[in-house]
Amino acid sequence: MTLPPGLGRELSAILGKDGFFDDPIHRRVYDSDAYPHEHLAPAAVALPRTVEQVQEVVRACRRHDVSFTPRGAGTGLSGGALPLDGGLQIGLARMHRILDIDPFERVARVEAGVVNLDLKKAAARHGLTFAPDPSSESACTLGGNFAGNSGGPHCLKYGVMLPHVLGAKIVTPEGELLELGGRWDPGEGLDLLALLVGSEGTGGIVVELTLRLVPLEPARSTFLAVFETIDDAASAVSRLVARGIVPAALELVDRVMMQAVEEAYGFGFPVDAGAVLLIEIDGPEAAMPVEAQRIEEICRKKGCREFRTARSDTERAQLWKARKHAFGAVGRLSPNYATQDGVVPRAEIPRICEFIYETARRHGVTVGVVLHAGDGNLHPALFYDERDEESVEAAMKASGEIIGACIELGGSPTGEHGVGLEKREFLPLIYGPTEMAAQADIRDALDPTGRCNPGKVLPGEGGEGDRLRVVGRQVSA
Amino acid sequence: MSGSRMNRDLLRRLSAALGAETVAWVEGDGTPSSLRVEAPDREGFHVAAAILLEKLAPWRPVGLAKAEPGRCAVSTVAFDGILDFWPRDLVARIGAGARLGDLQALLAEQGLRVPVTSLRPGEHTLGGLFASGERGWRGGPNHRLRESVLGLTVIDGGGRVLKGGGRVMKNVAGWDLVHLHHGAGGALGVITDLTIKLEARPQAASAFALPVGVEEVATLLDSTRLPAAAAEPVVQLWLDETAAARAGFEGGGLLVVAAEGWREAVDHWASALPQGAVAVDPAELLRRACEGAFWSGRLHLGPSAVLDVWPSWSRKWKLVEPSLVLDLQTGHARVLLHREAPLRNAALIELAKAGRAVGGRLYAETEEVAIAGDAAPPDGPSSSEDPAWAIARRLKVAFDPGNLLPPLPRPVGGWR
């Protein structure tokens, strides 16, 4: 797709020389996000710096009937920021100012392109933090977190993005500025804000957010519980939650991933264990010893063979590195991997893990699993080599079967990565025809123009973009 | 067809289908009469809904609320009880008509609770709480029903039975059919059940009241709220002198704080509170403070600005006996007037003006208090400018094509 000539001139005039690009190099830079299986180049790239510029760009697209796709840092794992029918990519990364932090009210007002971790660092100076912590927090933007209703390891206790969003300014597909919520608790009324959080950029472009900050807890303890089997570890998770223990984080890492981490970093983790639980608690100092004792008791009762406590910030950082960099470590074992984002009820963790290993064996694929165990949100990494078509095919088949099993067990195909391009075909597996029609109704209500991030979420919508590759294979240029 | 003829026809159809004892006339006082249907069970509710949709009769789902003139009310109280329970996941599917008080009592037997509070748990149904978007008296970002609902079933205005969400803790598959109905007041569909995340009851919970005047409250906050505190309270409310007196504490403002968790931590927190703290039941205390008010509204302003605006205004307008309950964690400021007086509108307009001067708003429930010279409030179908209303209207058309369900409430923060 190429832009109508008049639109290119208009956008250059709105954004200046360094804000609009339609050359092949820039288009190539923006042809992918963190979803590894598709490369879709936009017709052009707009990089606005102000809300007014975003509005003008969207209005220009409307006048010329051109679609547009918003993008934060491009860390999304389901292809949500890829321009499916070409069109204009609108990158928000230059809108990265933290506008205001009010430590008394515990509120931050930020532009959408602010990086998640940058807000955390700024809030920490006031003894506060921003709770949602996706693994990509050092790169992902808060606007992207809004669009995806992002989570992270610590959302077990603190919740995902939604409860931390007090207000938002959104440029609608018509180019108007929609203001929802505000600086304080939104109160009663039609909750459009909740509807738009997690709408994957299909209802407009979020340009400014008012976010809730939470106090940094006075004390924190991190533990590593080592189990012979993944069943034992999963059983400990259910027991902990049932006993009213809600850790700040409760992560499960299986043997394959532990081996990858150990090979990469050499932290001295047990490579012969079936699974480990990474458990973090935070809160008042007085609660730490009693909570730690109860967690250890429960883990031991459920077959934990070793219970380690991080004795320093360095040890704690190492434990978290093992979890947060687990996927990075996979690079030592396989040239490529596909990660999934299924969710199952907590009690079904042993069954889904068994299914994952059995499916991987059947397809001849190596798989490693990390889980936000407290939420039942699993991220199996299926290893493949994109130069080998059979390996790609096997990994994709296994991946699809795993998501199908999550749904059969009462779960969801996506807990935090979003539907984007990747999961569109799974939606009819969880929703009947009536619900699918209702989904389309919501989409139409949010964007009657159909120009804002077209082709996402709902299945069956094709695209006209420069599709370079599908699951590792070149299909058209 | 005239309204009364339609009602007679409806009465016949509903009585024939559900039994005469389930349908009643509700005579208005000089207003059009209406019908109230006590659906005997879930199936009966669906039958009633189908008849009303077929007859294009305006209706609204009600929990324990009264019928409203000209609109048939169908009670959801037949939808009570726990329909499914997954104990290892701490998740339950619960009928929308379940009363919060009954439900909490039932769950308490299992050491569990729904993490939501209400001053009138015996009167509020779960579906009503969700549909109203009402926040309870306990603070904190996760202590709101919105954050505990994982899935729901609704009948929309077109008669579609829709299931949204599911029973897992995280789910971002598609647009959010669950939160679409949060705060919607039944305008987009009738909630019949909700799937809810339960939590284990804490080992210990304590609540205390401390006499704290408006001048000291900000200072005291530093020692109970900021990160240096031993524990993050789950309740942190400030009652002005009038509210405190109505709650039984004479002599000035009152800070109400509560903490819960492990016994050791709660005890440690309690021991660090200033001298003079008295153990209280916060729900009971708040019930007394709010009892008997003839007007209730919400000052949407933020704690520090509320504390700036309130003292001089409340002193000036003593004749309407105003009181304030301020949630210091959420900024939710409940304004109550306890005495009717001819100048009460003037008093409210002055408070609304004071609020606006510092960027806030005064709402009487969901409608903003209008000030002379205001443009017509941009609510309802007449507003074409506001994009929030434009989205709301399109949703209404899609989910209630016959416009038979209640009107849309104001979108949250949708205009300013």
mmCIF file with all atom_site columns, N, CA and C in Angstrom, chain A residues 104-106 127 157 176 179 181 184-186 188-191 202 284 291 294 345-347 377 412 414 416 431 435 439 441 445, chain B residues 89 135 142 144 146 160 163 170-173 175 182-183 225 227 230 232 262 300-304 330 385 394 410 412-413 416:
data_model
loop_
_atom_site.group_PDB
_atom_site.id
_atom_site.type_symbol
_atom_site.label_atom_id
_atom_site.label_alt_id
_atom_site.label_comp_id
_atom_site.label_asym_id
_atom_site.label_entity_id
_atom_site.label_seq_id
_atom_site.pdbx_PDB_ins_code
_atom_site.Cartn_x
_atom_site.Cartn_y
_atom_site.Cartn_z
_atom_site.occupancy
_atom_site.B_iso_or_equiv
_atom_site.pdbx_formal_charge
_atom_site.auth_seq_id
_atom_site.auth_comp_id
_atom_site.auth_asym_id
_atom_site.auth_atom_id
_atom_site.pdbx_PDB_model_num
ATOM 1   N N  . PHE A 1 104 ? 1.618   13.025  47.289 1.00 0.00 ? 104 PHE A N  1
ATOM 2   C CA . PHE A 1 104 ? 0.569   12.995  48.316 1.00 0.00 ? 104 PHE A CA 1
ATOM 3   C C  . PHE A 1 104 ? -0.666  12.253  47.808 1.00 0.00 ? 104 PHE A C  1
ATOM 4   N N  . GLU A 1 105 ? -1.072  12.583  46.592 1.00 0.00 ? 105 GLU A N  1
ATOM 5   C CA . GLU A 1 105 ? -2.237  11.911  46.016 1.00 0.00 ? 105 GLU A CA 1
ATOM 6   C C  . GLU A 1 105 ? -1.871  10.560  45.419 1.00 0.00 ? 105 GLU A C  1
ATOM 7   N N  . ARG A 1 106 ? -0.571  10.305  45.275 1.00 0.00 ? 106 ARG A N  1
ATOM 8   C CA . ARG A 1 106 ? -0.074  9.064   44.671 1.00 0.00 ? 106 ARG A CA 1
ATOM 9   C C  . ARG A 1 106 ? -0.592  8.897   43.245 1.00 0.00 ? 106 ARG A C  1
ATOM 10  N N  . GLY A 1 127 ? 9.309   7.293   47.158 1.00 0.00 ? 127 GLY A N  1
ATOM 11  C CA . GLY A 1 127 ? 8.915   6.121   47.950 1.00 0.00 ? 127 GLY A CA 1
ATOM 12  C C  . GLY A 1 127 ? 7.726   5.391   47.359 1.00 0.00 ? 127 GLY A C  1
ATOM 13  N N  . LYS A 1 157 ? -0.572  -9.857  43.240 1.00 0.00 ? 157 LYS A N  1
ATOM 14  C CA . LYS A 1 157 ? -1.007  -9.089  44.409 1.00 0.00 ? 157 LYS A CA 1
ATOM 15  C C  . LYS A 1 157 ? -1.573  -7.721  44.009 1.00 0.00 ? 157 LYS A C  1
ATOM 16  N N  . GLU A 1 176 ? -10.981 13.166  17.411 1.00 0.00 ? 176 GLU A N  1
ATOM 17  C CA . GLU A 1 176 ? -11.395 13.965  18.571 1.00 0.00 ? 176 GLU A CA 1
ATOM 18  C C  . GLU A 1 176 ? -10.642 13.516  19.814 1.00 0.00 ? 176 GLU A C  1
ATOM 19  N N  . GLU A 1 179 ? -11.686 12.225  26.747 1.00 0.00 ? 179 GLU A N  1
ATOM 20  C CA . GLU A 1 179 ? -11.106 12.225  28.094 1.00 0.00 ? 179 GLU A CA 1
ATOM 21  C C  . GLU A 1 179 ? -11.968 11.376  29.003 1.00 0.00 ? 179 GLU A C  1
ATOM 22  N N  . GLY A 1 181 ? -12.255 9.279   32.889 1.00 0.00 ? 181 GLY A N  1
ATOM 23  C CA . GLY A 1 181 ? -11.704 9.209   34.238 1.00 0.00 ? 181 GLY A CA 1
ATOM 24  C C  . GLY A 1 181 ? -11.094 10.539  34.616 1.00 0.00 ? 181 GLY A C  1
ATOM 25  N N  . TRP A 1 184 ? -8.664  11.303  40.146 1.00 0.00 ? 184 TRP A N  1
ATOM 26  C CA . TRP A 1 184 ? -9.036  10.568  41.340 1.00 0.00 ? 184 TRP A CA 1
ATOM 27  C C  . TRP A 1 184 ? -9.895  9.385   40.969 1.00 0.00 ? 184 TRP A C  1
ATOM 28  N N  . ASP A 1 185 ? -10.217 8.608   41.943 1.00 0.00 ? 185 ASP A N  1
ATOM 29  C CA . ASP A 1 185 ? -11.040 7.439   41.712 1.00 0.00 ? 185 ASP A CA 1
ATOM 30  C C  . ASP A 1 185 ? -12.239 7.810   40.839 1.00 0.00 ? 185 ASP A C  1
ATOM 31  N N  . PRO A 1 186 ? -12.433 7.101   39.719 1.00 0.00 ? 186 PRO A N  1
ATOM 32  C CA . PRO A 1 186 ? -13.435 7.548   38.757 1.00 0.00 ? 186 PRO A CA 1
ATOM 33  C C  . PRO A 1 186 ? -14.876 7.560   39.280 1.00 0.00 ? 186 PRO A C  1
ATOM 34  N N  . GLU A 1 188 ? -18.820 6.334   40.096 1.00 0.00 ? 188 GLU A N  1
ATOM 35  C CA . GLU A 1 188 ? -19.840 5.575   39.383 1.00 0.00 ? 188 GLU A CA 1
ATOM 36  C C  . GLU A 1 188 ? -20.095 6.153   38.001 1.00 0.00 ? 188 GLU A C  1
ATOM 37  N N  . GLY A 1 189 ? -20.657 5.323   37.129 1.00 0.00 ? 189 GLY A N  1
ATOM 38  C CA . GLY A 1 189 ? -21.001 5.753   35.773 1.00 0.00 ? 189 GLY A CA 1
ATOM 39  C C  . GLY A 1 189 ? -20.586 4.696   34.771 1.00 0.00 ? 189 GLY A C  1
ATOM 40  N N  . LEU A 1 190 ? -20.977 4.908   33.521 1.00 0.00 ? 190 LEU A N  1
ATOM 41  C CA . LEU A 1 190 ? -20.626 3.963   32.460 1.00 0.00 ? 190 LEU A CA 1
ATOM 42  C C  . LEU A 1 190 ? -19.092 3.902   32.342 1.00 0.00 ? 190 LEU A C  1
ATOM 43  N N  . ASP A 1 191 ? -18.547 2.703   32.457 1.00 0.00 ? 191 ASP A N  1
ATOM 44  C CA . ASP A 1 191 ? -17.097 2.574   32.638 1.00 0.00 ? 191 ASP A CA 1
ATOM 45  C C  . ASP A 1 191 ? -16.399 2.365   31.290 1.00 0.00 ? 191 ASP A C  1
ATOM 46  N N  . THR A 1 202 ? -7.658  -0.427  19.234 1.00 0.00 ? 202 THR A N  1
ATOM 47  C CA . THR A 1 202 ? -8.690  -0.454  18.201 1.00 0.00 ? 202 THR A CA 1
ATOM 48  C C  . THR A 1 202 ? -9.736  0.646   18.414 1.00 0.00 ? 202 THR A C  1
ATOM 49  N N  . PRO A 1 284 ? 4.577   -5.090  55.492 1.00 0.00 ? 284 PRO A N  1
ATOM 50  C CA . PRO A 1 284 ? 5.182   -4.580  56.716 1.00 0.00 ? 284 PRO A CA 1
ATOM 51  C C  . PRO A 1 284 ? 6.262   -5.533  57.249 1.00 0.00 ? 284 PRO A C  1
ATOM 52  N N  . GLU A 1 291 ? 5.057   -14.814 57.647 1.00 0.00 ? 291 GLU A N  1
ATOM 53  C CA . GLU A 1 291 ? 4.605   -15.212 56.320 1.00 0.00 ? 291 GLU A CA 1
ATOM 54  C C  . GLU A 1 291 ? 5.622   -16.150 55.665 1.00 0.00 ? 291 GLU A C  1
ATOM 55  N N  . ARG A 1 294 ? 5.269   -19.583 57.127 1.00 0.00 ? 294 ARG A N  1
ATOM 56  C CA . ARG A 1 294 ? 4.096   -20.324 56.643 1.00 0.00 ? 294 ARG A CA 1
ATOM 57  C C  . ARG A 1 294 ? 4.289   -20.790 55.200 1.00 0.00 ? 294 ARG A C  1
ATOM 58  N N  . PRO A 1 345 ? -7.375  -22.389 34.817 1.00 0.00 ? 345 PRO A N  1
ATOM 59  C CA . PRO A 1 345 ? -7.649  -22.276 36.248 1.00 0.00 ? 345 PRO A CA 1
ATOM 60  C C  . PRO A 1 345 ? -6.447  -22.849 37.018 1.00 0.00 ? 345 PRO A C  1
ATOM 61  N N  . ARG A 1 346 ? -6.124  -22.217 38.144 1.00 0.00 ? 346 ARG A N  1
ATOM 62  C CA . ARG A 1 346 ? -4.921  -22.626 38.904 1.00 0.00 ? 346 ARG A CA 1
ATOM 63  C C  . ARG A 1 346 ? -4.867  -24.127 39.138 1.00 0.00 ? 346 ARG A C  1
ATOM 64  N N  . ALA A 1 347 ? -6.047  -24.711 39.439 1.00 0.00 ? 347 ALA A N  1
ATOM 65  C CA . ALA A 1 347 ? -6.071  -26.142 39.786 1.00 0.00 ? 347 ALA A CA 1
ATOM 66  C C  . ALA A 1 347 ? -5.701  -27.024 38.595 1.00 0.00 ? 347 ALA A C  1
ATOM 67  N N  . ASN A 1 377 ? -1.261  -18.418 34.454 1.00 0.00 ? 377 ASN A N  1
ATOM 68  C CA . ASN A 1 377 ? -0.894  -17.871 33.134 1.00 0.00 ? 377 ASN A CA 1
ATOM 69  C C  . ASN A 1 377 ? 0.450   -18.462 32.704 1.00 0.00 ? 377 ASN A C  1
ATOM 70  N N  . SER A 1 412 ? -8.222  -19.456 28.835 1.00 0.00 ? 412 SER A N  1
ATOM 71  C CA . SER A 1 412 ? -8.244  -18.431 27.783 1.00 0.00 ? 412 SER A CA 1
ATOM 72  C C  . SER A 1 412 ? -6.989  -18.576 26.926 1.00 0.00 ? 412 SER A C  1
ATOM 73  N N  . THR A 1 414 ? -5.277  -16.159 25.845 1.00 0.00 ? 414 THR A N  1
ATOM 74  C CA . THR A 1 414 ? -4.311  -15.106 26.155 1.00 0.00 ? 414 THR A CA 1
ATOM 75  C C  . THR A 1 414 ? -4.621  -14.429 27.492 1.00 0.00 ? 414 THR A C  1
ATOM 76  N N  . GLU A 1 416 ? -2.198  -12.054 28.864 1.00 0.00 ? 416 GLU A N  1
ATOM 77  C CA . GLU A 1 416 ? -1.611  -10.721 28.955 1.00 0.00 ? 416 GLU A CA 1
ATOM 78  C C  . GLU A 1 416 ? -0.962  -10.252 27.658 1.00 0.00 ? 416 GLU A C  1
ATOM 79  N N  . TYR A 1 431 ? -15.725 -18.055 22.311 1.00 0.00 ? 431 TYR A N  1
ATOM 80  C CA . TYR A 1 431 ? -17.005 -17.356 22.202 1.00 0.00 ? 431 TYR A CA 1
ATOM 81  C C  . TYR A 1 431 ? -17.875 -18.024 21.142 1.00 0.00 ? 431 TYR A C  1
ATOM 82  N N  . GLU A 1 435 ? -21.715 -14.254 20.927 1.00 0.00 ? 435 GLU A N  1
ATOM 83  C CA . GLU A 1 435 ? -20.686 -13.433 21.573 1.00 0.00 ? 435 GLU A CA 1
ATOM 84  C C  . GLU A 1 435 ? -19.755 -12.814 20.530 1.00 0.00 ? 435 GLU A C  1
ATOM 85  N N  . GLN A 1 439 ? -18.836 -9.009  20.067 1.00 0.00 ? 439 GLN A N  1
ATOM 86  C CA . GLN A 1 439 ? -17.475 -8.479  19.959 1.00 0.00 ? 439 GLN A CA 1
ATOM 87  C C  . GLN A 1 439 ? -17.392 -7.478  18.802 1.00 0.00 ? 439 GLN A C  1
ATOM 88  N N  . ASP A 1 441 ? -19.821 -5.825  17.568 1.00 0.00 ? 441 ASP A N  1
ATOM 89  C CA . ASP A 1 441 ? -20.596 -4.636  17.937 1.00 0.00 ? 441 ASP A CA 1
ATOM 90  C C  . ASP A 1 441 ? -19.737 -3.653  18.732 1.00 0.00 ? 441 ASP A C  1
ATOM 91  N N  . ALA A 1 445 ? -18.654 0.107   17.711 1.00 0.00 ? 445 ALA A N  1
ATOM 92  C CA . ALA A 1 445 ? -19.008 1.251   18.564 1.00 0.00 ? 445 ALA A CA 1
ATOM 93  C C  . ALA A 1 445 ? -17.767 2.087   18.870 1.00 0.00 ? 445 ALA A C  1
ATOM 94  N N  . ASP B 2 89  ? -9.497  -23.097 43.078 1.00 0.00 ? 89  ASP B N  1
ATOM 95  C CA . ASP B 2 89  ? -9.170  -21.852 42.371 1.00 0.00 ? 89  ASP B CA 1
ATOM 96  C C  . ASP B 2 89  ? -9.665  -20.623 43.126 1.00 0.00 ? 89  ASP B C  1
ATOM 97  N N  . ARG B 2 135 ? -18.567 1.799   44.615 1.00 0.00 ? 135 ARG B N  1
ATOM 98  C CA . ARG B 2 135 ? -17.383 1.385   45.364 1.00 0.00 ? 135 ARG B CA 1
ATOM 99  C C  . ARG B 2 135 ? -17.779 1.252   46.833 1.00 0.00 ? 135 ARG B C  1
ATOM 100 N N  . ASN B 2 142 ? -7.572  -2.699  44.472 1.00 0.00 ? 142 ASN B N  1
ATOM 101 C CA . ASN B 2 142 ? -8.166  -4.005  44.166 1.00 0.00 ? 142 ASN B CA 1
ATOM 102 C C  . ASN B 2 142 ? -9.417  -4.317  44.977 1.00 0.00 ? 142 ASN B C  1
ATOM 103 N N  . ARG B 2 144 ? -12.462 -3.465  44.889 1.00 0.00 ? 144 ARG B N  1
ATOM 104 C CA . ARG B 2 144 ? -13.643 -2.971  44.190 1.00 0.00 ? 144 ARG B CA 1
ATOM 105 C C  . ARG B 2 144 ? -14.182 -4.152  43.406 1.00 0.00 ? 144 ARG B C  1
ATOM 106 N N  . ARG B 2 146 ? -15.350 -4.434  40.598 1.00 0.00 ? 146 ARG B N  1
ATOM 107 C CA . ARG B 2 146 ? -14.870 -4.467  39.207 1.00 0.00 ? 146 ARG B CA 1
ATOM 108 C C  . ARG B 2 146 ? -13.641 -5.366  39.065 1.00 0.00 ? 146 ARG B C  1
ATOM 109 N N  . ARG B 2 160 ? -30.343 -11.203 23.331 1.00 0.00 ? 160 ARG B N  1
ATOM 110 C CA . ARG B 2 160 ? -29.209 -12.131 23.207 1.00 0.00 ? 160 ARG B CA 1
ATOM 111 C C  . ARG B 2 160 ? -28.695 -12.507 24.591 1.00 0.00 ? 160 ARG B C  1
ATOM 112 N N  . LYS B 2 163 ? -22.245 -14.456 27.118 1.00 0.00 ? 163 LYS B N  1
ATOM 113 C CA . LYS B 2 163 ? -21.311 -14.791 28.189 1.00 0.00 ? 163 LYS B CA 1
ATOM 114 C C  . LYS B 2 163 ? -20.014 -14.039 27.939 1.00 0.00 ? 163 LYS B C  1
ATOM 115 N N  . LYS B 2 170 ? -6.631  -14.136 34.647 1.00 0.00 ? 170 LYS B N  1
ATOM 116 C CA . LYS B 2 170 ? -6.232  -13.144 33.648 1.00 0.00 ? 170 LYS B CA 1
ATOM 117 C C  . LYS B 2 170 ? -6.834  -13.561 32.310 1.00 0.00 ? 170 LYS B C  1
ATOM 118 N N  . ASN B 2 171 ? -7.306  -12.579 31.557 1.00 0.00 ? 171 ASN B N  1
ATOM 119 C CA . ASN B 2 171 ? -7.960  -12.918 30.308 1.00 0.00 ? 171 ASN B CA 1
ATOM 120 C C  . ASN B 2 171 ? -8.075  -11.643 29.469 1.00 0.00 ? 171 ASN B C  1
ATOM 121 N N  . VAL B 2 172 ? -7.343  -11.583 28.377 1.00 0.00 ? 172 VAL B N  1
ATOM 122 C CA . VAL B 2 172 ? -7.441  -10.396 27.521 1.00 0.00 ? 172 VAL B CA 1
ATOM 123 C C  . VAL B 2 172 ? -7.867  -10.814 26.107 1.00 0.00 ? 172 VAL B C  1
ATOM 124 N N  . ALA B 2 173 ? -8.706  -11.843 26.068 1.00 0.00 ? 173 ALA B N  1
ATOM 125 C CA . ALA B 2 173 ? -9.163  -12.345 24.766 1.00 0.00 ? 173 ALA B CA 1
ATOM 126 C C  . ALA B 2 173 ? -10.344 -11.530 24.265 1.00 0.00 ? 173 ALA B C  1
ATOM 127 N N  . TRP B 2 175 ? -12.536 -7.857  23.124 1.00 0.00 ? 175 TRP B N  1
ATOM 128 C CA . TRP B 2 175 ? -13.035 -6.695  23.859 1.00 0.00 ? 175 TRP B CA 1
ATOM 129 C C  . TRP B 2 175 ? -13.782 -7.185  25.091 1.00 0.00 ? 175 TRP B C  1
ATOM 130 N N  . HIS B 2 182 ? -20.018 -2.812  33.596 1.00 0.00 ? 182 HIS B N  1
ATOM 131 C CA . HIS B 2 182 ? -19.696 -2.214  34.891 1.00 0.00 ? 182 HIS B CA 1
ATOM 132 C C  . HIS B 2 182 ? -20.138 -0.753  34.896 1.00 0.00 ? 182 HIS B C  1
ATOM 133 N N  . GLY B 2 183 ? -20.976 -0.420  35.845 1.00 0.00 ? 183 GLY B N  1
ATOM 134 C CA . GLY B 2 183 ? -21.446 0.958   35.953 1.00 0.00 ? 183 GLY B CA 1
ATOM 135 C C  . GLY B 2 183 ? -22.483 1.343   34.922 1.00 0.00 ? 183 GLY B C  1
ATOM 136 N N  . ARG B 2 225 ? -0.018  6.825   56.342 1.00 0.00 ? 225 ARG B N  1
ATOM 137 C CA . ARG B 2 225 ? -0.284  6.510   54.952 1.00 0.00 ? 225 ARG B CA 1
ATOM 138 C C  . ARG B 2 225 ? 0.982   6.389   54.129 1.00 0.00 ? 225 ARG B C  1
ATOM 139 N N  . PRO B 2 227 ? 4.924   5.702   52.917 1.00 0.00 ? 227 PRO B N  1
ATOM 140 C CA . PRO B 2 227 ? 5.592   4.410   52.948 1.00 0.00 ? 227 PRO B CA 1
ATOM 141 C C  . PRO B 2 227 ? 6.289   4.058   54.258 1.00 0.00 ? 227 PRO B C  1
ATOM 142 N N  . ALA B 2 230 ? 4.030   1.250   59.108 1.00 0.00 ? 230 ALA B N  1
ATOM 143 C CA . ALA B 2 230 ? 4.307   -0.171  59.330 1.00 0.00 ? 230 ALA B CA 1
ATOM 144 C C  . ALA B 2 230 ? 3.432   -1.049  58.449 1.00 0.00 ? 230 ALA B C  1
ATOM 145 N N  . GLU B 2 232 ? 0.108   -0.855  55.276 1.00 0.00 ? 232 GLU B N  1
ATOM 146 C CA . GLU B 2 232 ? -0.798  -0.055  54.458 1.00 0.00 ? 232 GLU B CA 1
ATOM 147 C C  . GLU B 2 232 ? -2.224  -0.332  54.919 1.00 0.00 ? 232 GLU B C  1
ATOM 148 N N  . TRP B 2 262 ? -1.689  -10.779 58.637 1.00 0.00 ? 262 TRP B N  1
ATOM 149 C CA . TRP B 2 262 ? -1.200  -11.658 59.701 1.00 0.00 ? 262 TRP B CA 1
ATOM 150 C C  . TRP B 2 262 ? -1.338  -10.961 61.049 1.00 0.00 ? 262 TRP B C  1
ATOM 151 N N  . HIS B 2 300 ? -15.939 15.283  43.534 1.00 0.00 ? 300 HIS B N  1
ATOM 152 C CA . HIS B 2 300 ? -14.872 14.607  42.794 1.00 0.00 ? 300 HIS B CA 1
ATOM 153 C C  . HIS B 2 300 ? -13.712 15.581  42.690 1.00 0.00 ? 300 HIS B C  1
ATOM 154 N N  . LEU B 2 301 ? -12.811 15.480  43.636 1.00 0.00 ? 301 LEU B N  1
ATOM 155 C CA . LEU B 2 301 ? -11.845 16.571  43.792 1.00 0.00 ? 301 LEU B CA 1
ATOM 156 C C  . LEU B 2 301 ? -10.463 16.112  44.238 1.00 0.00 ? 301 LEU B C  1
ATOM 157 N N  . GLY B 2 302 ? -10.353 15.053  44.965 1.00 0.00 ? 302 GLY B N  1
ATOM 158 C CA . GLY B 2 302 ? -9.039  14.677  45.505 1.00 0.00 ? 302 GLY B CA 1
ATOM 159 C C  . GLY B 2 302 ? -8.915  15.132  46.936 1.00 0.00 ? 302 GLY B C  1
ATOM 160 N N  . PRO B 2 303 ? -8.284  14.313  47.774 1.00 0.00 ? 303 PRO B N  1
ATOM 161 C CA . PRO B 2 303 ? -8.305  14.560  49.217 1.00 0.00 ? 303 PRO B CA 1
ATOM 162 C C  . PRO B 2 303 ? -7.798  15.932  49.634 1.00 0.00 ? 303 PRO B C  1
ATOM 163 N N  . SER B 2 304 ? -6.660  16.374  49.118 1.00 0.00 ? 304 SER B N  1
ATOM 164 C CA . SER B 2 304 ? -6.123  17.622  49.647 1.00 0.00 ? 304 SER B CA 1
ATOM 165 C C  . SER B 2 304 ? -7.007  18.808  49.263 1.00 0.00 ? 304 SER B C  1
ATOM 166 N N  . THR B 2 330 ? -8.782  6.855   47.980 1.00 0.00 ? 330 THR B N  1
ATOM 167 C CA . THR B 2 330 ? -9.321  6.966   46.619 1.00 0.00 ? 330 THR B CA 1
ATOM 168 C C  . THR B 2 330 ? -9.727  8.393   46.271 1.00 0.00 ? 330 THR B C  1
ATOM 169 N N  . GLU B 2 385 ? -21.343 16.569  20.647 1.00 0.00 ? 385 GLU B N  1
ATOM 170 C CA . GLU B 2 385 ? -19.929 16.927  20.653 1.00 0.00 ? 385 GLU B CA 1
ATOM 171 C C  . GLU B 2 385 ? -19.075 15.926  21.419 1.00 0.00 ? 385 GLU B C  1
ATOM 172 N N  . ARG B 2 394 ? -23.562 4.594   20.614 1.00 0.00 ? 394 ARG B N  1
ATOM 173 C CA . ARG B 2 394 ? -23.414 3.494   19.649 1.00 0.00 ? 394 ARG B CA 1
ATOM 174 C C  . ARG B 2 394 ? -23.515 2.140   20.357 1.00 0.00 ? 394 ARG B C  1
ATOM 175 N N  . ARG B 2 410 ? -24.180 8.508   32.971 1.00 0.00 ? 410 ARG B N  1
ATOM 176 C CA . ARG B 2 410 ? -23.072 9.344   32.492 1.00 0.00 ? 410 ARG B CA 1
ATOM 177 C C  . ARG B 2 410 ? -21.805 8.510   32.351 1.00 0.00 ? 410 ARG B C  1
ATOM 178 N N  . VAL B 2 412 ? -18.078 7.658   32.865 1.00 0.00 ? 412 VAL B N  1
ATOM 179 C CA . VAL B 2 412 ? -17.193 8.111   33.941 1.00 0.00 ? 412 VAL B CA 1
ATOM 180 C C  . VAL B 2 412 ? -16.187 9.116   33.395 1.00 0.00 ? 412 VAL B C  1
ATOM 181 N N  . GLY B 2 413 ? -16.224 10.325  33.951 1.00 0.00 ? 413 GLY B N  1
ATOM 182 C CA . GLY B 2 413 ? -15.257 11.353  33.544 1.00 0.00 ? 413 GLY B CA 1
ATOM 183 C C  . GLY B 2 413 ? -15.344 11.661  32.066 1.00 0.00 ? 413 GLY B C  1
ATOM 184 N N  . ARG B 2 416 ? -15.679 17.226  30.672 1.00 0.00 ? 416 ARG B N  1
ATOM 185 C CA . ARG B 2 416 ? -15.302 18.191  31.713 1.00 0.00 ? 416 ARG B CA 1
ATOM 186 C C  . ARG B 2 416 ? -15.109 19.557  31.090 1.00 0.00 ? 416 ARG B C  1
#
